[in-house]
PDB file of C-alpha atoms in Angstrom:
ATOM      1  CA  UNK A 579      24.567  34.326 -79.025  1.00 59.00           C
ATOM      2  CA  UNK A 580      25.964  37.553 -79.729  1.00 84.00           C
ATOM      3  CA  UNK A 581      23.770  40.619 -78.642  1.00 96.00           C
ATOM      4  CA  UNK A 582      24.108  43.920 -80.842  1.00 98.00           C
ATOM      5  CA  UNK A 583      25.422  46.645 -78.392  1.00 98.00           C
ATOM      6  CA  UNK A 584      23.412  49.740 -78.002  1.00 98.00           C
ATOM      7  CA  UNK A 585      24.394  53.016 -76.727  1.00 98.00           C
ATOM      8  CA  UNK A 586      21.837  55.602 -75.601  1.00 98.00           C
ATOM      9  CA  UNK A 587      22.196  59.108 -74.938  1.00 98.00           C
ATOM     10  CA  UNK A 588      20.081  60.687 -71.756  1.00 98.00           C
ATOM     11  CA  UNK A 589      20.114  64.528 -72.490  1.00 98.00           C
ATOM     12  CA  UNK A 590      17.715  64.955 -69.440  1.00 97.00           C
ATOM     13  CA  UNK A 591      16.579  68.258 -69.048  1.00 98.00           C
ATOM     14  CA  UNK A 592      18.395  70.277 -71.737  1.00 98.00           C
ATOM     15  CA  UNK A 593      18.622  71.439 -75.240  1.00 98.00           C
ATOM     16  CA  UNK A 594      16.178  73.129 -76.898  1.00 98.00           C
ATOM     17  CA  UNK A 595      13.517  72.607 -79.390  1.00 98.00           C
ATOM     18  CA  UNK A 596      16.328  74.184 -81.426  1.00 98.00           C
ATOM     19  CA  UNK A 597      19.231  73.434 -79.730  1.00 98.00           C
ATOM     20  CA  UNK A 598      18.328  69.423 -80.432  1.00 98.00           C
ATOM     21  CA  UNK A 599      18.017  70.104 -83.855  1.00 98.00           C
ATOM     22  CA  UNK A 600      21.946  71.392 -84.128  1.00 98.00           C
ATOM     23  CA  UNK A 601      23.025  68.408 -81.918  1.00 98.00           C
ATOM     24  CA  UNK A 602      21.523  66.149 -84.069  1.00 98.00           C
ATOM     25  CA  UNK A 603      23.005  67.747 -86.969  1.00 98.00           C
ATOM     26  CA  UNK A 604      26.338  67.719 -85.098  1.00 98.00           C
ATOM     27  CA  UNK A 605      26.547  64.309 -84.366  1.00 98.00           C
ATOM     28  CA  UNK A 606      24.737  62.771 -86.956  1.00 97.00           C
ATOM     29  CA  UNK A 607      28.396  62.181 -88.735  1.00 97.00           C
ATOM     30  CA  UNK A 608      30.522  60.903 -85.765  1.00 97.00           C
ATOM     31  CA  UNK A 609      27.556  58.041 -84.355  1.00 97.00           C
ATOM     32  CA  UNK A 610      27.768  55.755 -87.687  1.00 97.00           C
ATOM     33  CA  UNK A 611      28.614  52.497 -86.399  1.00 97.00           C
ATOM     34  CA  UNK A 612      26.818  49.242 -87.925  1.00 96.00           C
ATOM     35  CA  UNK A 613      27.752  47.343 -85.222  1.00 96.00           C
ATOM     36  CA  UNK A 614      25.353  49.781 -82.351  1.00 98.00           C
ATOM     37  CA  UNK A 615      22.517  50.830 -81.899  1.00 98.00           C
ATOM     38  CA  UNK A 616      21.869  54.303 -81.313  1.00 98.00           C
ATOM     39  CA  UNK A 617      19.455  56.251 -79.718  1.00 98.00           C
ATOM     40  CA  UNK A 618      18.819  59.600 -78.707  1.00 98.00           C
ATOM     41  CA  UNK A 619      16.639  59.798 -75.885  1.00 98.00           C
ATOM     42  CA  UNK A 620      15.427  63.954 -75.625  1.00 98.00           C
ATOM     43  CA  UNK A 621      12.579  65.882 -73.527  1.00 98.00           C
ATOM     44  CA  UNK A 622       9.213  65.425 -74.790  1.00 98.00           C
ATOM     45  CA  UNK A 623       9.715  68.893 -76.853  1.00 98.00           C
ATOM     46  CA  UNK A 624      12.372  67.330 -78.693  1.00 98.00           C
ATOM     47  CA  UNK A 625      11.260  64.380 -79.977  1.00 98.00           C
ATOM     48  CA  UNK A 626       9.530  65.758 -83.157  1.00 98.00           C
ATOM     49  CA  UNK A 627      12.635  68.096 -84.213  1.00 98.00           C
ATOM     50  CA  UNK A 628      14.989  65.572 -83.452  1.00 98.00           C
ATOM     51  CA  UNK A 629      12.990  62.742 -84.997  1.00 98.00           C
ATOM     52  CA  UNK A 630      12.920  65.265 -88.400  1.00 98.00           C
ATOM     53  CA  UNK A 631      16.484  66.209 -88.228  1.00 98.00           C
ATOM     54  CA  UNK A 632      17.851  62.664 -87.648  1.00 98.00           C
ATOM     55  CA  UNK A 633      15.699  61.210 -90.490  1.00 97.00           C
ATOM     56  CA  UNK A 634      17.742  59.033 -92.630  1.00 96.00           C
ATOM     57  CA  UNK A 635      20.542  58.201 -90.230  1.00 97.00           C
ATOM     58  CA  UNK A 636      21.411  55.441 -87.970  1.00 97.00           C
ATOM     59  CA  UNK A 637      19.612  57.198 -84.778  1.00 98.00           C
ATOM     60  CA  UNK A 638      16.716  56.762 -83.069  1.00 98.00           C
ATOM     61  CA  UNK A 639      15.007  58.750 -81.470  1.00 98.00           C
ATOM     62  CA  UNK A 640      13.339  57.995 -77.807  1.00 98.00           C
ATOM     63  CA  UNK A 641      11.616  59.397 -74.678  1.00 98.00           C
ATOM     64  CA  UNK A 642      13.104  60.166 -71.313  1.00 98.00           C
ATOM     65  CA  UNK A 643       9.681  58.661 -69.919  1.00 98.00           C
ATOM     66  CA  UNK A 644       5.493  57.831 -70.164  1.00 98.00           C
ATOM     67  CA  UNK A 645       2.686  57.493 -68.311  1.00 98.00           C
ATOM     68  CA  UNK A 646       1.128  54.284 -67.707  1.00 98.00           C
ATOM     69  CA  UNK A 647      -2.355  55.442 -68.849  1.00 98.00           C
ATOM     70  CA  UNK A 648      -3.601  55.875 -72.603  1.00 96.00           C
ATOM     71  CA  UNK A 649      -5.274  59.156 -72.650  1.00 97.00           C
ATOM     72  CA  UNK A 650      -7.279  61.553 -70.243  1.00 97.00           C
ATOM     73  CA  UNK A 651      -6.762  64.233 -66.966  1.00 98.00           C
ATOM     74  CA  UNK A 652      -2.701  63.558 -66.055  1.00 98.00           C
ATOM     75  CA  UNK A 653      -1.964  67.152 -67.053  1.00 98.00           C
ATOM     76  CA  UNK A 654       1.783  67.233 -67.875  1.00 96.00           C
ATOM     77  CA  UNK A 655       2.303  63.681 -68.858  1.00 98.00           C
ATOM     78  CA  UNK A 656       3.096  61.763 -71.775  1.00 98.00           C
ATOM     79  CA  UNK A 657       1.087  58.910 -73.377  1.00 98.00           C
ATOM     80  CA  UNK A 658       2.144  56.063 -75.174  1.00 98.00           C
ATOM     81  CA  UNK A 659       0.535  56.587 -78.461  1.00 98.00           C
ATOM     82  CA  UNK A 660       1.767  60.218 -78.546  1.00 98.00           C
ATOM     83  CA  UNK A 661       5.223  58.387 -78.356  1.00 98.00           C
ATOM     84  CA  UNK A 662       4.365  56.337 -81.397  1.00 98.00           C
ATOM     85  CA  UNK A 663       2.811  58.371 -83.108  1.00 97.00           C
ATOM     86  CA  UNK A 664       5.657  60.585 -82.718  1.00 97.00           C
ATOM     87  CA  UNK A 665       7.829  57.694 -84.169  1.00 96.00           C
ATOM     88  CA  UNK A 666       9.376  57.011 -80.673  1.00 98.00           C
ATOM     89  CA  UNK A 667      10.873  53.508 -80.440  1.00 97.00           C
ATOM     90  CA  UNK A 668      12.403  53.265 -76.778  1.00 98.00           C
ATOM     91  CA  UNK A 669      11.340  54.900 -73.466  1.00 98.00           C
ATOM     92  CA  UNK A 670      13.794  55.123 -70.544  1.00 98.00           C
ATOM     93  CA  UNK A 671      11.810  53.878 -68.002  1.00 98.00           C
ATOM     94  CA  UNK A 672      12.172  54.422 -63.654  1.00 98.00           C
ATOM     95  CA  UNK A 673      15.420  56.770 -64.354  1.00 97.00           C
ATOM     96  CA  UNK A 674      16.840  57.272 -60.288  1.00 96.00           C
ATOM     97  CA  UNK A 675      15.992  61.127 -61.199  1.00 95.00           C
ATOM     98  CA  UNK A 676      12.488  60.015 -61.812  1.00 97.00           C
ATOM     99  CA  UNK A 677      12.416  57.897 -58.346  1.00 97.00           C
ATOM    100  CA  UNK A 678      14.212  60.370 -56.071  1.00 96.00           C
ATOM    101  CA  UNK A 679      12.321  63.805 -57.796  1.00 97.00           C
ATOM    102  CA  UNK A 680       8.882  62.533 -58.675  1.00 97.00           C
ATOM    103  CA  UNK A 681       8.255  60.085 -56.443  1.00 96.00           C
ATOM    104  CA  UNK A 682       8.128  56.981 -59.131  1.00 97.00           C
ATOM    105  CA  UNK A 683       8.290  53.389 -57.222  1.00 98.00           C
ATOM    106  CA  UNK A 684       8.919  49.755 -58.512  1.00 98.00           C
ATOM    107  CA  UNK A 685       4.935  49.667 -58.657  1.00 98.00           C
ATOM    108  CA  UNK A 686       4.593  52.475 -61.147  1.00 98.00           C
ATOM    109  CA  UNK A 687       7.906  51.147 -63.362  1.00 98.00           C
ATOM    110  CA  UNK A 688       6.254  48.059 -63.599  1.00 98.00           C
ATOM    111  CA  UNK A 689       3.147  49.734 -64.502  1.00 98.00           C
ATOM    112  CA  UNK A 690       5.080  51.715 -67.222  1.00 98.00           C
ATOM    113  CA  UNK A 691       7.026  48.701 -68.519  1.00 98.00           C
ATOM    114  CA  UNK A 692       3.512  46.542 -69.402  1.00 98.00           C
ATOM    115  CA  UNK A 693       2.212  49.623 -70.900  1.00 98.00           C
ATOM    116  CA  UNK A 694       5.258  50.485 -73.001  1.00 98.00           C
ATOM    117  CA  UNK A 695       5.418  46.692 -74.218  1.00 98.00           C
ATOM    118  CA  UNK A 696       1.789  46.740 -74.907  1.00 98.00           C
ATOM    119  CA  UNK A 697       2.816  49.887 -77.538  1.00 98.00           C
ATOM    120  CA  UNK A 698       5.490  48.011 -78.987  1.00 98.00           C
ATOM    121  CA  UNK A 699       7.702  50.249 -77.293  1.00 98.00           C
ATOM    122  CA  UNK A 700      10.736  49.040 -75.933  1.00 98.00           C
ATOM    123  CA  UNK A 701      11.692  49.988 -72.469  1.00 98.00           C
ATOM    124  CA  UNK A 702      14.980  50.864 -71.208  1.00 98.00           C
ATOM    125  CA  UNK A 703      14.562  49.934 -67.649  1.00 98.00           C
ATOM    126  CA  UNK A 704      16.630  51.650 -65.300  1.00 98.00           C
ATOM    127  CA  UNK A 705      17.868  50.099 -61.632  1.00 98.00           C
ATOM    128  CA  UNK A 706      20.893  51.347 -59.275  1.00 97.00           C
ATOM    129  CA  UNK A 707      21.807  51.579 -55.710  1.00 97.00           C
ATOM    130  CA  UNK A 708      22.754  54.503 -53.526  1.00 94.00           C
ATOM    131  CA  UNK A 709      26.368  54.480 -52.159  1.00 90.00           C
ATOM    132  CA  UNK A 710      24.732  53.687 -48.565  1.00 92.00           C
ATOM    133  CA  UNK A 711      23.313  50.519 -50.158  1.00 95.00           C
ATOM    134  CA  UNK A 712      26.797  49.639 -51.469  1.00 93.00           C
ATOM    135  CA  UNK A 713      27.980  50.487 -48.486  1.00 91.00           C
ATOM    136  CA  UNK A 714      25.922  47.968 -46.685  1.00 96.00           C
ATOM    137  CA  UNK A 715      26.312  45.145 -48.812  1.00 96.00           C
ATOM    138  CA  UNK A 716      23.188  45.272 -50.153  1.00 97.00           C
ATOM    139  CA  UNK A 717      23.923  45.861 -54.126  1.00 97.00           C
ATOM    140  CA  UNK A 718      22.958  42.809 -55.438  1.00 98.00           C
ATOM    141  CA  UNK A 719      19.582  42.277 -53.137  1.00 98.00           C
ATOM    142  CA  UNK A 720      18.575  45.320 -54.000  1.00 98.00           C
ATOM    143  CA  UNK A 721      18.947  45.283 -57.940  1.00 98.00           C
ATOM    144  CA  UNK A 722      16.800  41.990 -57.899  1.00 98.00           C
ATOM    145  CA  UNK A 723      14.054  43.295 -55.981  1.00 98.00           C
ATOM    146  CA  UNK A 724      13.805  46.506 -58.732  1.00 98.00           C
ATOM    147  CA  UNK A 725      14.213  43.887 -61.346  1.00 98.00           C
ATOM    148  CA  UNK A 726      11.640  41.131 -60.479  1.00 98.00           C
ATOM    149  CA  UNK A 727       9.188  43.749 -59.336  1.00 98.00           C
ATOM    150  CA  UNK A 728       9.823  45.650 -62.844  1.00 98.00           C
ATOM    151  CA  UNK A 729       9.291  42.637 -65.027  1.00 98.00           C
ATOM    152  CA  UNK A 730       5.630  41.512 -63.147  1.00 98.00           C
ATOM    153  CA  UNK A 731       3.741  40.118 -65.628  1.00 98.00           C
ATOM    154  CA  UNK A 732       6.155  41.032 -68.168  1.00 98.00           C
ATOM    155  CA  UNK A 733       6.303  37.766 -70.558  1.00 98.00           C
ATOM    156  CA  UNK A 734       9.114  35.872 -71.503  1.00 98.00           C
ATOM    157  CA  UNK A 735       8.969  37.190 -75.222  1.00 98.00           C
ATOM    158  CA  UNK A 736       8.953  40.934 -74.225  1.00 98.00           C
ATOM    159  CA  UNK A 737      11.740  40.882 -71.635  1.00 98.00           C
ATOM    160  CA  UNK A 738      13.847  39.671 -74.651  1.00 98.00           C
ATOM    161  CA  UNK A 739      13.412  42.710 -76.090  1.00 98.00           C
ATOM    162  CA  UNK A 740      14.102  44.778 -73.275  1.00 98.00           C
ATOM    163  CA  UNK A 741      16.936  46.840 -72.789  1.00 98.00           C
ATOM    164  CA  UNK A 742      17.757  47.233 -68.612  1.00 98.00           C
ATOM    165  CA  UNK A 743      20.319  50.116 -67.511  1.00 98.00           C
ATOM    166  CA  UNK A 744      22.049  49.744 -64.369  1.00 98.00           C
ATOM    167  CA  UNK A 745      23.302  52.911 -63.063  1.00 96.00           C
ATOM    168  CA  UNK A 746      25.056  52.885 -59.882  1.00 95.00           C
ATOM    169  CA  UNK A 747      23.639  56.366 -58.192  1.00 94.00           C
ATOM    170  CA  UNK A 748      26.589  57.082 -56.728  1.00 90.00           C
ATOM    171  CA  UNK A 749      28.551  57.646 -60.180  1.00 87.00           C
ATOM    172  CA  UNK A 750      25.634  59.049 -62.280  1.00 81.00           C
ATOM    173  CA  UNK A 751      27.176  62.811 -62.935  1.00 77.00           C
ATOM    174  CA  UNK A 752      29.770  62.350 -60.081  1.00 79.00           C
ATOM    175  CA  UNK A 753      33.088  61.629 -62.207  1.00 78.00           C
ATOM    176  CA  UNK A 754      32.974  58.624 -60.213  1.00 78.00           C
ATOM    177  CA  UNK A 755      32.343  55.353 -62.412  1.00 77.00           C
ATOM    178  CA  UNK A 756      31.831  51.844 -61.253  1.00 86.00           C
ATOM    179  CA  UNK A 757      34.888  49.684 -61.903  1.00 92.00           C
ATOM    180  CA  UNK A 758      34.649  47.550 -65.000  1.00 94.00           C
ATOM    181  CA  UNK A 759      34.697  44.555 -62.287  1.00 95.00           C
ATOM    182  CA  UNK A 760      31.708  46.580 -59.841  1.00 95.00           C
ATOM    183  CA  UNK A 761      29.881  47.333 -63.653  1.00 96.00           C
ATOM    184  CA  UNK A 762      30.300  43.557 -64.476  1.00 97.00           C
ATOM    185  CA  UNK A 763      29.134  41.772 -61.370  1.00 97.00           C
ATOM    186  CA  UNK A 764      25.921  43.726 -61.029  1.00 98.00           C
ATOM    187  CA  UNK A 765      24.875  43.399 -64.885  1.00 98.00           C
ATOM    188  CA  UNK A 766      26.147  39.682 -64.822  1.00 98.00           C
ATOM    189  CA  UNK A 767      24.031  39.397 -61.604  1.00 98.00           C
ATOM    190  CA  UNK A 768      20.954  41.252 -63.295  1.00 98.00           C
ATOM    191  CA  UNK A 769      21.350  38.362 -66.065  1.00 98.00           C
ATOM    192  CA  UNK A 770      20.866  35.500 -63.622  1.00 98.00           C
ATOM    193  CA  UNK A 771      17.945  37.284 -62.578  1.00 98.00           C
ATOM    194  CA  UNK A 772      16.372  37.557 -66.043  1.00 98.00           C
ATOM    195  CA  UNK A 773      17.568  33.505 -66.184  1.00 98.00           C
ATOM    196  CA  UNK A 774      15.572  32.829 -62.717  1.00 98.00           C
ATOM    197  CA  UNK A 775      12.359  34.730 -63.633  1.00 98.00           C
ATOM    198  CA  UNK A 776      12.270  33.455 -67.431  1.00 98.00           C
ATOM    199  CA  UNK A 777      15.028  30.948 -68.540  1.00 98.00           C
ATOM    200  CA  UNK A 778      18.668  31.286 -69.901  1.00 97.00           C
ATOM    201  CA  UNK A 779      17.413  31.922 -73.482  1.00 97.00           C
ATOM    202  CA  UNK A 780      15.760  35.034 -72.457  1.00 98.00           C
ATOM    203  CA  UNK A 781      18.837  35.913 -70.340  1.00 98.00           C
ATOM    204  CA  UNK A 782      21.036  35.787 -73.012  1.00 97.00           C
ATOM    205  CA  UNK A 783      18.991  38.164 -75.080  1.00 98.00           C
ATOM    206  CA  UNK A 784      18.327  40.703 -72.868  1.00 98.00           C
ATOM    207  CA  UNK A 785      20.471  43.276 -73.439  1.00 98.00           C
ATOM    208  CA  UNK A 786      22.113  45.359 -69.957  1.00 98.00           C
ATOM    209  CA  UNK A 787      23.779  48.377 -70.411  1.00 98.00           C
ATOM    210  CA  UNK A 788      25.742  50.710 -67.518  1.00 96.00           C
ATOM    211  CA  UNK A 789      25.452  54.156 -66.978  1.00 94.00           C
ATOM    212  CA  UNK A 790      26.996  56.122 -64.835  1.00 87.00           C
ATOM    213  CA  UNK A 791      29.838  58.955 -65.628  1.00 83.00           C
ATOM    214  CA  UNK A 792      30.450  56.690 -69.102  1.00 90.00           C
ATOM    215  CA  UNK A 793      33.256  58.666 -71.075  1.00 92.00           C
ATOM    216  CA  UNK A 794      35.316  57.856 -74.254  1.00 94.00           C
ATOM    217  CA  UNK A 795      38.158  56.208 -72.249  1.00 94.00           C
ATOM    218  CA  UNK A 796      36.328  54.377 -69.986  1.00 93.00           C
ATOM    219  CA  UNK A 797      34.250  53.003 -72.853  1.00 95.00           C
ATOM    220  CA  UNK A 798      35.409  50.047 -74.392  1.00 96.00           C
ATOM    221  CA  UNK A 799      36.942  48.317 -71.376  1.00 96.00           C
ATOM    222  CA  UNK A 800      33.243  48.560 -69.959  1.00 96.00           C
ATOM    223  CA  UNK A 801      31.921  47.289 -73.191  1.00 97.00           C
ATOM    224  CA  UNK A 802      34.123  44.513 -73.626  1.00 96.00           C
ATOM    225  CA  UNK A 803      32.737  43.064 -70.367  1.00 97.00           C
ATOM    226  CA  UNK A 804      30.409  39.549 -71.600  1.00 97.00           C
ATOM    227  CA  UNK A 805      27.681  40.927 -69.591  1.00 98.00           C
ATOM    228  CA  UNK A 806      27.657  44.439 -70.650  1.00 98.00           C
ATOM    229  CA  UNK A 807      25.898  45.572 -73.778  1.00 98.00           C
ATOM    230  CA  UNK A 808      26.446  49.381 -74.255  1.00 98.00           C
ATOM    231  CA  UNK A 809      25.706  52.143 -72.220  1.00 98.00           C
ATOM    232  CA  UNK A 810      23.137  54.553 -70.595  1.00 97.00           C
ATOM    233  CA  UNK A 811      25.080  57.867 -71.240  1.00 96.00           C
ATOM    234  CA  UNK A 812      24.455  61.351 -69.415  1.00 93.00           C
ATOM    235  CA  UNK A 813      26.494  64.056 -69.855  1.00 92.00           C
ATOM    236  CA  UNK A 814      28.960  62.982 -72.387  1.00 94.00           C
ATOM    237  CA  UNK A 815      25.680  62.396 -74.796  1.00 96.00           C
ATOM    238  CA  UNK A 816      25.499  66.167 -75.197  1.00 97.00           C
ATOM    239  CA  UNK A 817      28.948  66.670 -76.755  1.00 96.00           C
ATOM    240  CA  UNK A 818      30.650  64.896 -79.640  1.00 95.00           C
ATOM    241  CA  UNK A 819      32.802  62.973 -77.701  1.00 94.00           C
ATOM    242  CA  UNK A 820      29.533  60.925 -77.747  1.00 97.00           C
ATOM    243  CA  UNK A 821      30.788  59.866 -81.487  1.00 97.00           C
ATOM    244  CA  UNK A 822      33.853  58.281 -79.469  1.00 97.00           C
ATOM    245  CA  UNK A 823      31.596  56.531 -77.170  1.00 98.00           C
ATOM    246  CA  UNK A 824      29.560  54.925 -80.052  1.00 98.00           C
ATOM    247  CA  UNK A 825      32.872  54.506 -82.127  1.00 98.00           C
ATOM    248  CA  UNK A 826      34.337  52.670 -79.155  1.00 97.00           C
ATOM    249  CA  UNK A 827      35.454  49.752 -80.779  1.00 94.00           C
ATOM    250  CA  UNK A 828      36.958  51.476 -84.190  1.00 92.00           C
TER     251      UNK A 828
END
């Protein structure tokens, strides 16, 4: 089965209310490629500007996170029906900014996953291990612990639709990026998870992309990878050089 790449951008915190609007507009031209899908995932700000600006394109527009609660006192936070009413599609869910800055555990990804789903929402899950943990030889345990405990209760018809991002935190705004072979064994070994929890069906359409310092030349070796279906992107997502990224197998 052949799964339909898709390439998100992560502008974190930055651009504008305005600022968005002109990226949009900027890129707009150089992300048109049938064969990806393409999202935009912007501050909470953003997401009506950019959702208005990108109208009648090829992007989507998501969030850079949610809470797990529908409505009442979480002063600051996002809820899921703002998102859809918004016209929000994905959510990047359990970024490693969001885990090492504001305290977010497996518990409360999980918690965000089931609620995104239960929006129609679909989550971009993120995992990754520290350089200590590669270090230690610990990769691979650790990515199936974030997984399993990030798909509790999560049924075998939703995690198809899932997207998961594994970002290695050691190469996420570094300059330093996984080798296609490091990229390939994680995500392949993220798959057999999905296969063990579910079945092979559901493996096979989940779709895994890798983030971590993902540029224009590094790319399409990456996305050529059978286990790798697009990319998480960071920096690069604020520039046009994302319109290479996207455009990476033209």
């Amino acid at each position: 089965m052949s799964r339909k790449k898709i390439i998100a951008g992560n502008w974190k915190m930055n651009m504008t209310p305005s600022e968005a609007v002109a990226l949009v507009n900027e890129l707009k031209p150089l992300v048109v490629n049938e064969d990806v899908d393409v999202v935009f995932c912007v501050p909470a700000i953003d997401i009506i500007p950019a959702m208005e600006a990108a109208k009648g394109t090829n992007i989507c527009i998501g969030a850079e996170n949610m809470y797990y609660e529908e409505k009442g006192a979480y002063t600051g936070e996002i809820s899921p029906n703002m998102l859809v009413d918004a016209g929000v599609k994905y959510v990047i869910i359990g970024h490693s900014e969001r885990r090492e800055y504001f305290a977010e555990t497996d518990e409360t990804v999980n918690k965000k996953v089931l609620k995104a789903f239960e929006h129609g929402i679909t989550p971009i899950v993120c995992c990754g291990e520290t350089l200590t943990q590669r270090e230690q030889g610990i990769t691979i345990d650790w990515i199936r612990q974030q997984i399993k405990i990030a798909f509790l209760n999560v049924t075998a018809d939703q995690a198809k639709t899932a997207v998961i991002a594994y970002e290695p935190i050691w190469a996420i705004g570094t300059g330093k990026v996984a080798t296609t072979e490091q990229a390939e064994e994680v995500c392949a070994a993220i798959r057999g998870c999905i296969g063990e929890i579910y079945d092979e069906a559901t493996a096979e359409a989940i779709r895994i992309q890798y983030g971590g310092s993902v540029s224009a030349s590094s790319a399409p070796e990456l996305f050529a990878q059978p286990d790798i279906d697009g990319g998480l992107v960071g920096g690069a997502s604020l520039k046009p050089d994302f319109g290479k990224i996207v455009n990476y197998n033209k």
